[in-house]
PDB file of C-alpha atoms and ligand atoms in Angstrom:
ATOM      1  CA  UNK A  69    -170.292 -25.797-261.482  1.00 53.00           C
ATOM      2  CA  UNK A  70    -171.420 -27.536-258.404  1.00 74.00           C
ATOM      3  CA  UNK A  71    -169.487 -29.331-255.831  1.00 94.00           C
ATOM      4  CA  UNK A  72    -171.893 -32.338-255.362  1.00 97.00           C
ATOM      5  CA  UNK A  73    -172.570 -35.192-257.719  1.00 97.00           C
ATOM      6  CA  UNK A  74    -175.384 -37.465-257.216  1.00 97.00           C
ATOM      7  CA  UNK A  75    -174.446 -41.019-258.989  1.00 98.00           C
ATOM      8  CA  UNK A  76    -176.700 -43.641-259.406  1.00 96.00           C
ATOM      9  CA  UNK A  77    -180.431 -44.679-259.622  1.00 94.00           C
ATOM     10  CA  UNK A  78    -182.314 -42.480-257.081  1.00 95.00           C
ATOM     11  CA  UNK A  79    -185.749 -41.833-256.474  1.00 94.00           C
ATOM     12  CA  UNK A  80    -187.211 -38.348-257.560  1.00 94.00           C
ATOM     13  CA  UNK A  81    -187.553 -37.688-254.051  1.00 95.00           C
ATOM     14  CA  UNK A  82    -184.022 -38.046-253.063  1.00 96.00           C
ATOM     15  CA  UNK A  83    -182.881 -36.426-256.743  1.00 95.00           C
ATOM     16  CA  UNK A  84    -184.798 -33.407-255.817  1.00 96.00           C
ATOM     17  CA  UNK A  85    -183.596 -33.218-252.208  1.00 97.00           C
ATOM     18  CA  UNK A  86    -179.870 -33.371-253.345  1.00 97.00           C
ATOM     19  CA  UNK A  87    -180.550 -30.557-255.851  1.00 96.00           C
ATOM     20  CA  UNK A  88    -182.486 -28.383-253.991  1.00 97.00           C
ATOM     21  CA  UNK A  89    -180.416 -28.430-250.888  1.00 97.00           C
ATOM     22  CA  UNK A  90    -176.712 -28.941-252.290  1.00 97.00           C
ATOM     23  CA  UNK A  91    -177.020 -28.111-256.112  1.00 96.00           C
ATOM     24  CA  UNK A  92    -176.320 -31.565-256.552  1.00 96.00           C
ATOM     25  CA  UNK A  93    -175.578 -32.797-260.398  1.00 92.00           C
ATOM     26  CA  UNK A  94    -177.364 -36.143-260.940  1.00 95.00           C
ATOM     27  CA  UNK A  95    -175.325 -39.084-262.942  1.00 97.00           C
ATOM     28  CA  UNK A  96    -177.276 -42.147-263.823  1.00 96.00           C
ATOM     29  CA  UNK A  97    -173.796 -43.863-263.264  1.00 95.00           C
ATOM     30  CA  UNK A  98    -169.899 -43.574-262.547  1.00 97.00           C
ATOM     31  CA  UNK A  99    -169.068 -44.053-266.081  1.00 96.00           C
ATOM     32  CA  UNK A 100    -170.444 -40.599-266.898  1.00 97.00           C
ATOM     33  CA  UNK A 101    -168.049 -38.726-264.739  1.00 97.00           C
ATOM     34  CA  UNK A 102    -165.332 -39.469-267.311  1.00 96.00           C
ATOM     35  CA  UNK A 103    -167.414 -37.160-269.440  1.00 96.00           C
ATOM     36  CA  UNK A 104    -167.504 -34.214-267.337  1.00 95.00           C
ATOM     37  CA  UNK A 105    -165.711 -31.080-268.268  1.00 95.00           C
ATOM     38  CA  UNK A 106    -162.431 -30.882-266.403  1.00 95.00           C
ATOM     39  CA  UNK A 107    -162.921 -27.714-264.425  1.00 94.00           C
ATOM     40  CA  UNK A 108    -166.384 -29.516-263.641  1.00 93.00           C
ATOM     41  CA  UNK A 109    -164.985 -32.563-262.429  1.00 96.00           C
ATOM     42  CA  UNK A 110    -162.435 -30.561-260.305  1.00 95.00           C
ATOM     43  CA  UNK A 111    -164.960 -28.569-258.548  1.00 96.00           C
ATOM     44  CA  UNK A 112    -166.519 -31.707-257.243  1.00 97.00           C
ATOM     45  CA  UNK A 113    -165.645 -32.125-253.374  1.00 98.00           C
ATOM     46  CA  UNK A 114    -168.563 -34.792-252.665  1.00 98.00           C
ATOM     47  CA  UNK A 115    -170.062 -37.807-254.407  1.00 98.00           C
ATOM     48  CA  UNK A 116    -173.257 -39.158-253.287  1.00 98.00           C
ATOM     49  CA  UNK A 117    -173.327 -42.623-254.414  1.00 98.00           C
ATOM     50  CA  UNK A 118    -175.974 -44.785-254.851  1.00 97.00           C
ATOM     51  CA  UNK A 119    -174.835 -48.128-256.649  1.00 93.00           C
ATOM     52  CA  UNK A 120    -173.196 -51.292-256.592  1.00 90.00           C
ATOM     53  CA  UNK A 121    -170.617 -51.024-259.726  1.00 93.00           C
ATOM     54  CA  UNK A 122    -167.140 -50.648-258.161  1.00 95.00           C
ATOM     55  CA  UNK A 123    -166.080 -47.361-257.404  1.00 98.00           C
ATOM     56  CA  UNK A 124    -162.258 -47.415-256.811  1.00 97.00           C
ATOM     57  CA  UNK A 125    -158.996 -44.990-257.100  1.00 98.00           C
ATOM     58  CA  UNK A 126    -159.744 -44.882-261.205  1.00 97.00           C
ATOM     59  CA  UNK A 127    -162.838 -43.342-260.646  1.00 97.00           C
ATOM     60  CA  UNK A 128    -161.530 -41.232-257.496  1.00 98.00           C
ATOM     61  CA  UNK A 129    -158.615 -39.706-259.765  1.00 98.00           C
ATOM     62  CA  UNK A 130    -161.333 -38.305-262.001  1.00 98.00           C
ATOM     63  CA  UNK A 131    -162.217 -35.919-259.314  1.00 98.00           C
ATOM     64  CA  UNK A 132    -158.908 -34.572-257.615  1.00 97.00           C
ATOM     65  CA  UNK A 133    -160.858 -32.499-254.880  1.00 97.00           C
ATOM     66  CA  UNK A 134    -162.857 -35.293-253.892  1.00 98.00           C
ATOM     67  CA  UNK A 135    -163.252 -34.945-250.132  1.00 98.00           C
ATOM     68  CA  UNK A 136    -166.470 -37.144-249.126  1.00 98.00           C
ATOM     69  CA  UNK A 137    -168.323 -40.354-251.032  1.00 98.00           C
ATOM     70  CA  UNK A 138    -171.497 -40.563-249.117  1.00 98.00           C
ATOM     71  CA  UNK A 139    -172.775 -44.050-249.417  1.00 98.00           C
ATOM     72  CA  UNK A 140    -176.659 -44.617-249.954  1.00 98.00           C
ATOM     73  CA  UNK A 141    -176.624 -48.068-248.303  1.00 97.00           C
ATOM     74  CA  UNK A 142    -175.479 -49.645-245.229  1.00 97.00           C
ATOM     75  CA  UNK A 143    -173.033 -51.931-247.460  1.00 96.00           C
ATOM     76  CA  UNK A 144    -170.117 -50.039-248.857  1.00 96.00           C
ATOM     77  CA  UNK A 145    -168.243 -53.153-250.548  1.00 95.00           C
ATOM     78  CA  UNK A 146    -168.460 -51.419-253.924  1.00 96.00           C
ATOM     79  CA  UNK A 147    -166.456 -48.624-252.683  1.00 97.00           C
ATOM     80  CA  UNK A 148    -162.621 -49.439-252.409  1.00 97.00           C
ATOM     81  CA  UNK A 149    -162.298 -47.608-248.950  1.00 97.00           C
ATOM     82  CA  UNK A 150    -158.494 -48.154-248.878  1.00 97.00           C
ATOM     83  CA  UNK A 151    -158.482 -46.595-252.143  1.00 98.00           C
ATOM     84  CA  UNK A 152    -160.259 -43.581-250.694  1.00 98.00           C
ATOM     85  CA  UNK A 153    -158.399 -43.508-247.811  1.00 98.00           C
ATOM     86  CA  UNK A 154    -155.121 -43.421-249.647  1.00 98.00           C
ATOM     87  CA  UNK A 155    -156.313 -40.213-251.132  1.00 98.00           C
ATOM     88  CA  UNK A 156    -157.517 -38.696-248.316  1.00 98.00           C
ATOM     89  CA  UNK A 157    -161.131 -38.988-249.245  1.00 98.00           C
ATOM     90  CA  UNK A 158    -163.839 -39.905-246.295  1.00 98.00           C
ATOM     91  CA  UNK A 159    -166.585 -42.703-246.916  1.00 98.00           C
ATOM     92  CA  UNK A 160    -170.090 -42.424-245.087  1.00 98.00           C
ATOM     93  CA  UNK A 161    -172.499 -44.978-245.231  1.00 98.00           C
ATOM     94  CA  UNK A 162    -176.369 -45.384-243.893  1.00 98.00           C
ATOM     95  CA  UNK A 163    -176.125 -47.850-240.966  1.00 97.00           C
ATOM     96  CA  UNK A 164    -178.991 -48.533-238.436  1.00 98.00           C
ATOM     97  CA  UNK A 165    -181.927 -46.899-240.045  1.00 98.00           C
ATOM     98  CA  UNK A 166    -182.587 -50.030-242.408  1.00 98.00           C
ATOM     99  CA  UNK A 167    -181.748 -53.056-239.586  1.00 98.00           C
ATOM    100  CA  UNK A 168    -185.590 -53.619-238.917  1.00 98.00           C
ATOM    101  CA  UNK A 169    -186.453 -53.981-242.260  1.00 98.00           C
ATOM    102  CA  UNK A 170    -183.859 -55.995-243.325  1.00 98.00           C
ATOM    103  CA  UNK A 171    -184.151 -58.511-240.206  1.00 98.00           C
ATOM    104  CA  UNK A 172    -188.063 -58.551-240.876  1.00 98.00           C
ATOM    105  CA  UNK A 173    -187.011 -59.740-244.807  1.00 98.00           C
ATOM    106  CA  UNK A 174    -184.769 -62.363-243.500  1.00 99.00           C
ATOM    107  CA  UNK A 175    -187.074 -63.891-240.800  1.00 98.00           C
ATOM    108  CA  UNK A 176    -190.038 -63.695-244.109  1.00 98.00           C
ATOM    109  CA  UNK A 177    -187.422 -65.642-245.940  1.00 98.00           C
ATOM    110  CA  UNK A 178    -186.918 -68.116-243.574  1.00 98.00           C
ATOM    111  CA  UNK A 179    -190.550 -68.916-242.730  1.00 98.00           C
ATOM    112  CA  UNK A 180    -191.226 -68.716-246.733  1.00 98.00           C
ATOM    113  CA  UNK A 181    -188.895 -71.912-247.499  1.00 98.00           C
ATOM    114  CA  UNK A 182    -189.489 -73.864-244.157  1.00 98.00           C
ATOM    115  CA  UNK A 183    -193.707 -73.645-245.058  1.00 98.00           C
ATOM    116  CA  UNK A 184    -193.116 -73.756-248.536  1.00 98.00           C
ATOM    117  CA  UNK A 185    -194.986 -70.536-249.188  1.00 98.00           C
ATOM    118  CA  UNK A 186    -193.303 -69.518-252.358  1.00 97.00           C
ATOM    119  CA  UNK A 187    -194.093 -72.538-253.994  1.00 97.00           C
ATOM    120  CA  UNK A 188    -197.499 -73.095-252.785  1.00 97.00           C
ATOM    121  CA  UNK A 189    -198.615 -69.766-253.789  1.00 97.00           C
ATOM    122  CA  UNK A 190    -196.884 -70.203-257.244  1.00 97.00           C
ATOM    123  CA  UNK A 191    -199.286 -73.516-256.816  1.00 97.00           C
ATOM    124  CA  UNK A 192    -202.546 -71.970-255.915  1.00 97.00           C
ATOM    125  CA  UNK A 193    -202.247 -69.076-258.498  1.00 98.00           C
ATOM    126  CA  UNK A 194    -201.376 -71.896-261.285  1.00 97.00           C
ATOM    127  CA  UNK A 195    -204.906 -72.990-260.475  1.00 98.00           C
ATOM    128  CA  UNK A 196    -204.068 -76.367-258.976  1.00 97.00           C
ATOM    129  CA  UNK A 197    -205.957 -76.143-255.661  1.00 98.00           C
ATOM    130  CA  UNK A 198    -209.551 -77.476-257.255  1.00 97.00           C
ATOM    131  CA  UNK A 199    -208.012 -80.619-258.793  1.00 96.00           C
ATOM    132  CA  UNK A 200    -205.319 -81.600-256.361  1.00 96.00           C
ATOM    133  CA  UNK A 201    -206.945 -80.776-253.273  1.00 94.00           C
ATOM    134  CA  UNK A 202    -204.263 -80.368-250.933  1.00 95.00           C
ATOM    135  CA  UNK A 203    -200.517 -79.057-251.256  1.00 97.00           C
ATOM    136  CA  UNK A 204    -197.948 -80.899-249.859  1.00 96.00           C
ATOM    137  CA  UNK A 205    -196.990 -80.717-246.304  1.00 97.00           C
ATOM    138  CA  UNK A 206    -193.896 -78.362-245.217  1.00 97.00           C
ATOM    139  CA  UNK A 207    -191.818 -78.545-242.236  1.00 97.00           C
ATOM    140  CA  UNK A 208    -192.028 -76.350-238.907  1.00 97.00           C
ATOM    141  CA  UNK A 209    -189.799 -73.778-238.802  1.00 97.00           C
ATOM    142  CA  UNK A 210    -190.569 -72.530-235.186  1.00 98.00           C
ATOM    143  CA  UNK A 211    -188.330 -74.049-232.741  1.00 97.00           C
ATOM    144  CA  UNK A 212    -185.665 -75.309-235.099  1.00 98.00           C
ATOM    145  CA  UNK A 213    -182.174 -74.564-234.256  1.00 98.00           C
ATOM    146  CA  UNK A 214    -181.001 -71.326-236.434  1.00 98.00           C
ATOM    147  CA  UNK A 215    -177.428 -70.165-236.854  1.00 98.00           C
ATOM    148  CA  UNK A 216    -176.852 -66.291-237.388  1.00 98.00           C
ATOM    149  CA  UNK A 217    -173.854 -65.644-239.397  1.00 98.00           C
ATOM    150  CA  UNK A 218    -172.540 -62.425-238.371  1.00 97.00           C
ATOM    151  CA  UNK A 219    -173.657 -60.935-235.383  1.00 97.00           C
ATOM    152  CA  UNK A 220    -173.401 -57.201-236.147  1.00 97.00           C
ATOM    153  CA  UNK A 221    -176.619 -54.693-235.464  1.00 97.00           C
ATOM    154  CA  UNK A 222    -178.670 -56.604-238.414  1.00 98.00           C
ATOM    155  CA  UNK A 223    -177.537 -60.111-237.264  1.00 98.00           C
ATOM    156  CA  UNK A 224    -178.652 -59.033-233.285  1.00 98.00           C
ATOM    157  CA  UNK A 225    -182.061 -57.666-235.029  1.00 98.00           C
ATOM    158  CA  UNK A 226    -182.605 -61.057-236.771  1.00 98.00           C
ATOM    159  CA  UNK A 227    -181.622 -62.994-233.633  1.00 98.00           C
ATOM    160  CA  UNK A 228    -184.082 -61.219-231.431  1.00 98.00           C
ATOM    161  CA  UNK A 229    -187.120 -61.757-233.777  1.00 98.00           C
ATOM    162  CA  UNK A 230    -185.955 -65.738-234.342  1.00 98.00           C
ATOM    163  CA  UNK A 231    -185.794 -65.736-230.506  1.00 98.00           C
ATOM    164  CA  UNK A 232    -189.683 -64.892-230.611  1.00 98.00           C
ATOM    165  CA  UNK A 233    -190.410 -67.545-233.063  1.00 98.00           C
ATOM    166  CA  UNK A 234    -188.967 -70.168-230.120  1.00 98.00           C
ATOM    167  CA  UNK A 235    -185.837 -70.760-232.245  1.00 98.00           C
ATOM    168  CA  UNK A 236    -182.684 -71.943-230.515  1.00 98.00           C
ATOM    169  CA  UNK A 237    -180.109 -69.083-231.375  1.00 98.00           C
ATOM    170  CA  UNK A 238    -176.131 -70.121-232.403  1.00 98.00           C
ATOM    171  CA  UNK A 239    -174.474 -67.283-233.727  1.00 98.00           C
ATOM    172  CA  UNK A 240    -170.733 -66.621-235.259  1.00 98.00           C
ATOM    173  CA  UNK A 241    -168.744 -63.468-235.267  1.00 95.00           C
ATOM    174  CA  UNK A 242    -165.254 -62.216-234.840  1.00 92.00           C
ATOM    175  CA  UNK A 243    -165.765 -62.071-231.454  1.00 93.00           C
ATOM    176  CA  UNK A 244    -168.208 -63.592-228.734  1.00 95.00           C
ATOM    177  CA  UNK A 245    -170.865 -60.800-227.993  1.00 95.00           C
ATOM    178  CA  UNK A 246    -172.947 -59.546-225.124  1.00 96.00           C
ATOM    179  CA  UNK A 247    -176.255 -62.134-225.751  1.00 96.00           C
ATOM    180  CA  UNK A 248    -178.634 -63.524-224.049  1.00 97.00           C
ATOM    181  CA  UNK A 249    -176.905 -66.296-221.812  1.00 97.00           C
ATOM    182  CA  UNK A 250    -178.661 -69.142-223.859  1.00 97.00           C
ATOM    183  CA  UNK A 251    -177.590 -68.458-227.107  1.00 98.00           C
ATOM    184  CA  UNK A 252    -174.517 -70.245-228.395  1.00 98.00           C
ATOM    185  CA  UNK A 253    -171.419 -68.734-230.061  1.00 98.00           C
ATOM    186  CA  UNK A 254    -169.336 -70.346-232.515  1.00 98.00           C
ATOM    187  CA  UNK A 255    -165.842 -68.934-233.608  1.00 96.00           C
ATOM    188  CA  UNK A 256    -165.973 -71.318-236.817  1.00 96.00           C
ATOM    189  CA  UNK A 257    -168.615 -71.050-239.452  1.00 97.00           C
ATOM    190  CA  UNK A 258    -168.211 -74.811-240.366  1.00 98.00           C
ATOM    191  CA  UNK A 259    -168.917 -75.687-236.358  1.00 98.00           C
ATOM    192  CA  UNK A 260    -171.845 -73.316-236.590  1.00 98.00           C
ATOM    193  CA  UNK A 261    -173.217 -74.817-239.287  1.00 98.00           C
ATOM    194  CA  UNK A 262    -172.889 -78.348-238.094  1.00 98.00           C
ATOM    195  CA  UNK A 263    -174.641 -77.213-235.027  1.00 98.00           C
ATOM    196  CA  UNK A 264    -177.556 -75.692-236.530  1.00 98.00           C
ATOM    197  CA  UNK A 265    -180.665 -76.535-238.459  1.00 98.00           C
ATOM    198  CA  UNK A 266    -180.981 -73.203-240.482  1.00 98.00           C
ATOM    199  CA  UNK A 267    -178.664 -70.522-241.148  1.00 98.00           C
ATOM    200  CA  UNK A 268    -179.210 -66.978-241.916  1.00 99.00           C
ATOM    201  CA  UNK A 269    -176.123 -64.912-243.633  1.00 98.00           C
ATOM    202  CA  UNK A 270    -175.564 -61.335-241.987  1.00 98.00           C
ATOM    203  CA  UNK A 271    -171.905 -60.608-242.197  1.00 97.00           C
ATOM    204  CA  UNK A 272    -170.642 -57.642-244.295  1.00 94.00           C
ATOM    205  CA  UNK A 273    -169.888 -58.075-247.958  1.00 94.00           C
ATOM    206  CA  UNK A 274    -166.359 -57.037-249.393  1.00 93.00           C
ATOM    207  CA  UNK A 275    -163.113 -58.636-249.645  1.00 92.00           C
ATOM    208  CA  UNK A 276    -162.992 -60.443-246.235  1.00 93.00           C
ATOM    209  CA  UNK A 277    -166.286 -62.382-246.543  1.00 96.00           C
ATOM    210  CA  UNK A 278    -166.029 -63.467-250.123  1.00 97.00           C
ATOM    211  CA  UNK A 279    -167.136 -67.424-250.359  1.00 98.00           C
ATOM    212  CA  UNK A 280    -167.417 -67.245-246.392  1.00 97.00           C
ATOM    213  CA  UNK A 281    -170.080 -69.797-246.885  1.00 98.00           C
ATOM    214  CA  UNK A 282    -167.922 -72.225-248.766  1.00 98.00           C
ATOM    215  CA  UNK A 283    -169.330 -75.674-249.890  1.00 98.00           C
ATOM    216  CA  UNK A 284    -167.700 -77.030-246.468  1.00 98.00           C
ATOM    217  CA  UNK A 285    -170.180 -74.812-244.543  1.00 98.00           C
ATOM    218  CA  UNK A 286    -172.836 -75.869-246.843  1.00 98.00           C
ATOM    219  CA  UNK A 287    -172.309 -79.306-246.717  1.00 98.00           C
ATOM    220  CA  UNK A 288    -171.734 -79.035-242.402  1.00 98.00           C
ATOM    221  CA  UNK A 289    -175.364 -77.725-242.546  1.00 98.00           C
ATOM    222  CA  UNK A 290    -176.698 -80.459-244.430  1.00 97.00           C
ATOM    223  CA  UNK A 291    -179.766 -81.760-246.469  1.00 98.00           C
ATOM    224  CA  UNK A 292    -182.592 -80.643-244.105  1.00 98.00           C
ATOM    225  CA  UNK A 293    -181.042 -77.394-243.610  1.00 98.00           C
ATOM    226  CA  UNK A 294    -182.291 -73.653-245.332  1.00 98.00           C
ATOM    227  CA  UNK A 295    -180.001 -70.838-245.953  1.00 99.00           C
ATOM    228  CA  UNK A 296    -181.233 -67.017-246.001  1.00 99.00           C
ATOM    229  CA  UNK A 297    -178.776 -64.611-247.394  1.00 98.00           C
ATOM    230  CA  UNK A 298    -179.840 -60.785-246.850  1.00 98.00           C
ATOM    231  CA  UNK A 299    -176.065 -59.635-246.898  1.00 98.00           C
ATOM    232  CA  UNK A 300    -174.359 -59.877-250.175  1.00 97.00           C
ATOM    233  CA  UNK A 301    -174.208 -62.589-253.156  1.00 98.00           C
ATOM    234  CA  UNK A 302    -170.541 -62.658-252.647  1.00 97.00           C
ATOM    235  CA  UNK A 303    -170.241 -63.936-249.123  1.00 98.00           C
ATOM    236  CA  UNK A 304    -171.726 -67.469-250.499  1.00 98.00           C
ATOM    237  CA  UNK A 305    -169.803 -69.795-252.943  1.00 98.00           C
ATOM    238  CA  UNK A 306    -172.663 -69.541-255.312  1.00 98.00           C
ATOM    239  CA  UNK A 307    -171.660 -72.304-257.294  1.00 98.00           C
ATOM    240  CA  UNK A 308    -171.036 -74.503-254.496  1.00 98.00           C
ATOM    241  CA  UNK A 309    -174.651 -73.233-253.425  1.00 98.00           C
ATOM    242  CA  UNK A 310    -176.835 -74.069-256.937  1.00 98.00           C
ATOM    243  CA  UNK A 311    -174.856 -77.367-256.989  1.00 98.00           C
ATOM    244  CA  UNK A 312    -176.238 -78.327-253.324  1.00 98.00           C
ATOM    245  CA  UNK A 313    -179.787 -77.009-253.935  1.00 98.00           C
ATOM    246  CA  UNK A 314    -180.009 -78.948-257.330  1.00 98.00           C
ATOM    247  CA  UNK A 315    -178.852 -81.972-256.094  1.00 98.00           C
ATOM    248  CA  UNK A 316    -180.792 -82.516-252.798  1.00 97.00           C
ATOM    249  CA  UNK A 317    -177.875 -81.381-250.450  1.00 98.00           C
ATOM    250  CA  UNK A 318    -179.787 -78.618-249.029  1.00 98.00           C
ATOM    251  CA  UNK A 319    -183.715 -78.178-248.731  1.00 98.00           C
ATOM    252  CA  UNK A 320    -184.013 -74.965-249.927  1.00 98.00           C
ATOM    253  CA  UNK A 321    -182.644 -71.184-249.707  1.00 98.00           C
ATOM    254  CA  UNK A 322    -184.199 -67.548-249.353  1.00 98.00           C
ATOM    255  CA  UNK A 323    -181.888 -65.092-250.791  1.00 98.00           C
ATOM    256  CA  UNK A 324    -182.549 -61.568-251.679  1.00 98.00           C
ATOM    257  CA  UNK A 325    -178.865 -61.048-252.643  1.00 98.00           C
ATOM    258  CA  UNK A 326    -176.942 -62.560-255.524  1.00 98.00           C
ATOM    259  CA  UNK A 327    -173.479 -62.528-257.293  1.00 97.00           C
ATOM    260  CA  UNK A 328    -174.255 -60.956-260.198  1.00 95.00           C
ATOM    261  CA  UNK A 329    -177.125 -58.512-259.544  1.00 95.00           C
ATOM    262  CA  UNK A 330    -179.417 -57.948-261.698  1.00 95.00           C
ATOM    263  CA  UNK A 331    -178.412 -60.605-264.035  1.00 97.00           C
ATOM    264  CA  UNK A 332    -178.356 -63.199-261.576  1.00 98.00           C
ATOM    265  CA  UNK A 333    -177.733 -66.984-262.736  1.00 98.00           C
ATOM    266  CA  UNK A 334    -180.622 -68.462-264.528  1.00 98.00           C
ATOM    267  CA  UNK A 335    -180.952 -71.531-262.597  1.00 98.00           C
ATOM    268  CA  UNK A 336    -182.201 -69.719-259.698  1.00 98.00           C
ATOM    269  CA  UNK A 337    -185.350 -68.712-261.865  1.00 97.00           C
ATOM    270  CA  UNK A 338    -186.681 -72.068-262.336  1.00 96.00           C
ATOM    271  CA  UNK A 339    -185.964 -74.118-259.108  1.00 97.00           C
ATOM    272  CA  UNK A 340    -188.742 -74.935-257.189  1.00 95.00           C
ATOM    273  CA  UNK A 341    -186.885 -74.818-253.642  1.00 97.00           C
ATOM    274  CA  UNK A 342    -185.581 -71.392-253.251  1.00 98.00           C
ATOM    275  CA  UNK A 343    -187.372 -68.120-252.823  1.00 98.00           C
ATOM    276  CA  UNK A 344    -185.791 -65.095-254.702  1.00 98.00           C
ATOM    277  CA  UNK A 345    -186.336 -61.328-254.057  1.00 98.00           C
ATOM    278  CA  UNK A 346    -184.605 -58.300-256.185  1.00 98.00           C
ATOM    279  CA  UNK A 347    -182.438 -56.900-253.270  1.00 97.00           C
ATOM    280  CA  UNK A 348    -185.362 -55.257-251.364  1.00 98.00           C
ATOM    281  CA  UNK A 349    -184.036 -55.596-247.813  1.00 98.00           C
ATOM    282  CA  UNK A 350    -184.320 -52.219-247.078  1.00 98.00           C
ATOM    283  CA  UNK A 351    -186.843 -51.109-249.770  1.00 97.00           C
ATOM    284  CA  UNK A 352    -189.523 -49.419-247.848  1.00 98.00           C
ATOM    285  CA  UNK A 353    -190.720 -46.006-248.337  1.00 97.00           C
ATOM    286  CA  UNK A 354    -190.334 -45.107-244.672  1.00 98.00           C
ATOM    287  CA  UNK A 355    -186.615 -46.918-244.578  1.00 98.00           C
ATOM    288  CA  UNK A 356    -185.324 -45.499-248.032  1.00 97.00           C
ATOM    289  CA  UNK A 357    -186.489 -41.999-246.562  1.00 97.00           C
ATOM    290  CA  UNK A 358    -184.379 -42.548-243.574  1.00 98.00           C
ATOM    291  CA  UNK A 359    -181.585 -43.550-245.808  1.00 98.00           C
ATOM    292  CA  UNK A 360    -181.735 -40.658-247.938  1.00 98.00           C
ATOM    293  CA  UNK A 361    -181.854 -38.499-244.998  1.00 98.00           C
ATOM    294  CA  UNK A 362    -178.752 -39.878-243.285  1.00 98.00           C
ATOM    295  CA  UNK A 363    -176.928 -39.806-246.818  1.00 98.00           C
ATOM    296  CA  UNK A 364    -177.704 -36.115-246.980  1.00 98.00           C
ATOM    297  CA  UNK A 365    -176.769 -35.137-243.409  1.00 98.00           C
ATOM    298  CA  UNK A 366    -173.638 -36.620-244.155  1.00 98.00           C
ATOM    299  CA  UNK A 367    -173.165 -34.479-247.184  1.00 98.00           C
ATOM    300  CA  UNK A 368    -174.316 -31.473-245.258  1.00 98.00           C
ATOM    301  CA  UNK A 369    -171.729 -32.087-242.392  1.00 98.00           C
ATOM    302  CA  UNK A 370    -169.233 -32.382-244.942  1.00 97.00           C
ATOM    303  CA  UNK A 371    -169.915 -28.906-246.612  1.00 96.00           C
ATOM    304  CA  UNK A 372    -170.136 -27.046-243.255  1.00 96.00           C
ATOM    305  CA  UNK A 373    -166.725 -28.310-241.955  1.00 97.00           C
ATOM    306  CA  UNK A 374    -168.741 -30.391-239.177  1.00 98.00           C
ATOM    307  CA  UNK A 375    -167.363 -34.108-238.216  1.00 98.00           C
ATOM    308  CA  UNK A 376    -169.117 -36.669-240.342  1.00 98.00           C
ATOM    309  CA  UNK A 377    -172.383 -38.446-238.853  1.00 98.00           C
ATOM    310  CA  UNK A 378    -171.600 -42.167-239.911  1.00 98.00           C
ATOM    311  CA  UNK A 379    -168.214 -42.247-240.880  1.00 98.00           C
ATOM    312  CA  UNK A 380    -166.213 -45.792-242.053  1.00 97.00           C
ATOM    313  CA  UNK A 381    -162.957 -44.717-242.427  1.00 97.00           C
TER     314      UNK A 381
HETATM  315  C1  LIG B  43    -178.422 -52.681-248.949  1.00 83.54           C
HETATM  316  O1  LIG B  43    -177.779 -53.602-249.706  1.00 83.54           O
HETATM  317  C2  LIG B  43    -177.623 -51.722-248.282  1.00 83.54           C
HETATM  318  O2  LIG B  43    -176.168 -51.860-247.942  1.00 83.54           O
HETATM  319  O3  LIG B  43    -177.962 -50.934-247.853  1.00 83.54           O
HETATM  320  C1  LIG B  44    -169.866 -58.708-237.095  1.00 83.54           C
HETATM  321  O1  LIG B  44    -170.434 -59.287-238.041  1.00 83.54           O
HETATM  322  C2  LIG B  44    -168.642 -59.328-236.316  1.00 83.54           C
HETATM  323  O2  LIG B  44    -168.156 -60.181-237.000  1.00 83.54           O
HETATM  324  O3  LIG B  44    -168.067 -58.940-235.645  1.00 83.54           O
END
């Protein structure tokens, strides 16, 4: 029996790489772990995980020899890290290699909603151009004040791109960052929202940021504002967001992440003032290959008894 499990919806290339190098046994989801024979479960020391279902102490206890959970993805909010630490299990993620893709997507979402590109594209495909002549005017995006919530590595890439769009950069994070002198720091998210036109969410997910973008933050942004979220659905009070979008208290939203993926709130599907994407922030061939490679580097380091490459605990 192998000592590496590969749990989740992996690409064929990644499954093959994990199997070829580590003899990893692929499982579609966490619920299948309980069905493995007991001696097989006892042999497992590394779990290469790719998914968003909760991986907590209950699952970890099915694998008594587990020493590593190597997550495919930068966000590891699905993994209960304190449960892992309490059991002596290391957790790794795949940071940095996806920063450019996620930042590209954040800017794309802001352009799409500001310029109403999703709505006008749908309008054109529906054959409206010849009869109606021109699509209603959108709004300018360059030069607006944009607030970046969370100035980690992805937030920084987003802000750098928006600065090139001549936007005035404001940001919120736990601490002031070493950033260009004309960027404005705000300690408080409501204060940030009050100071800007649009808001881009780039904070980490997990228990500390649930509902961080509250009704109060949304209302502080105001009816002319656009919210972009490339982080995690849990960071926004989604009921408050839907309410604001439906009642004209927000101009639009560009969303790559949702509370209940993939079964998102059906109201989003018919709203004219949102651009919705199926969690594709890092979904390019190049970046997914780099993420798989980094995940395997961590498994390799664990099996060789070397320091982990990108540990989180
Ligand atoms: C994707 O959402 C990731 O966290 O990498
Ligand atoms: C980063 O997101 C921070 O809050 O420092």
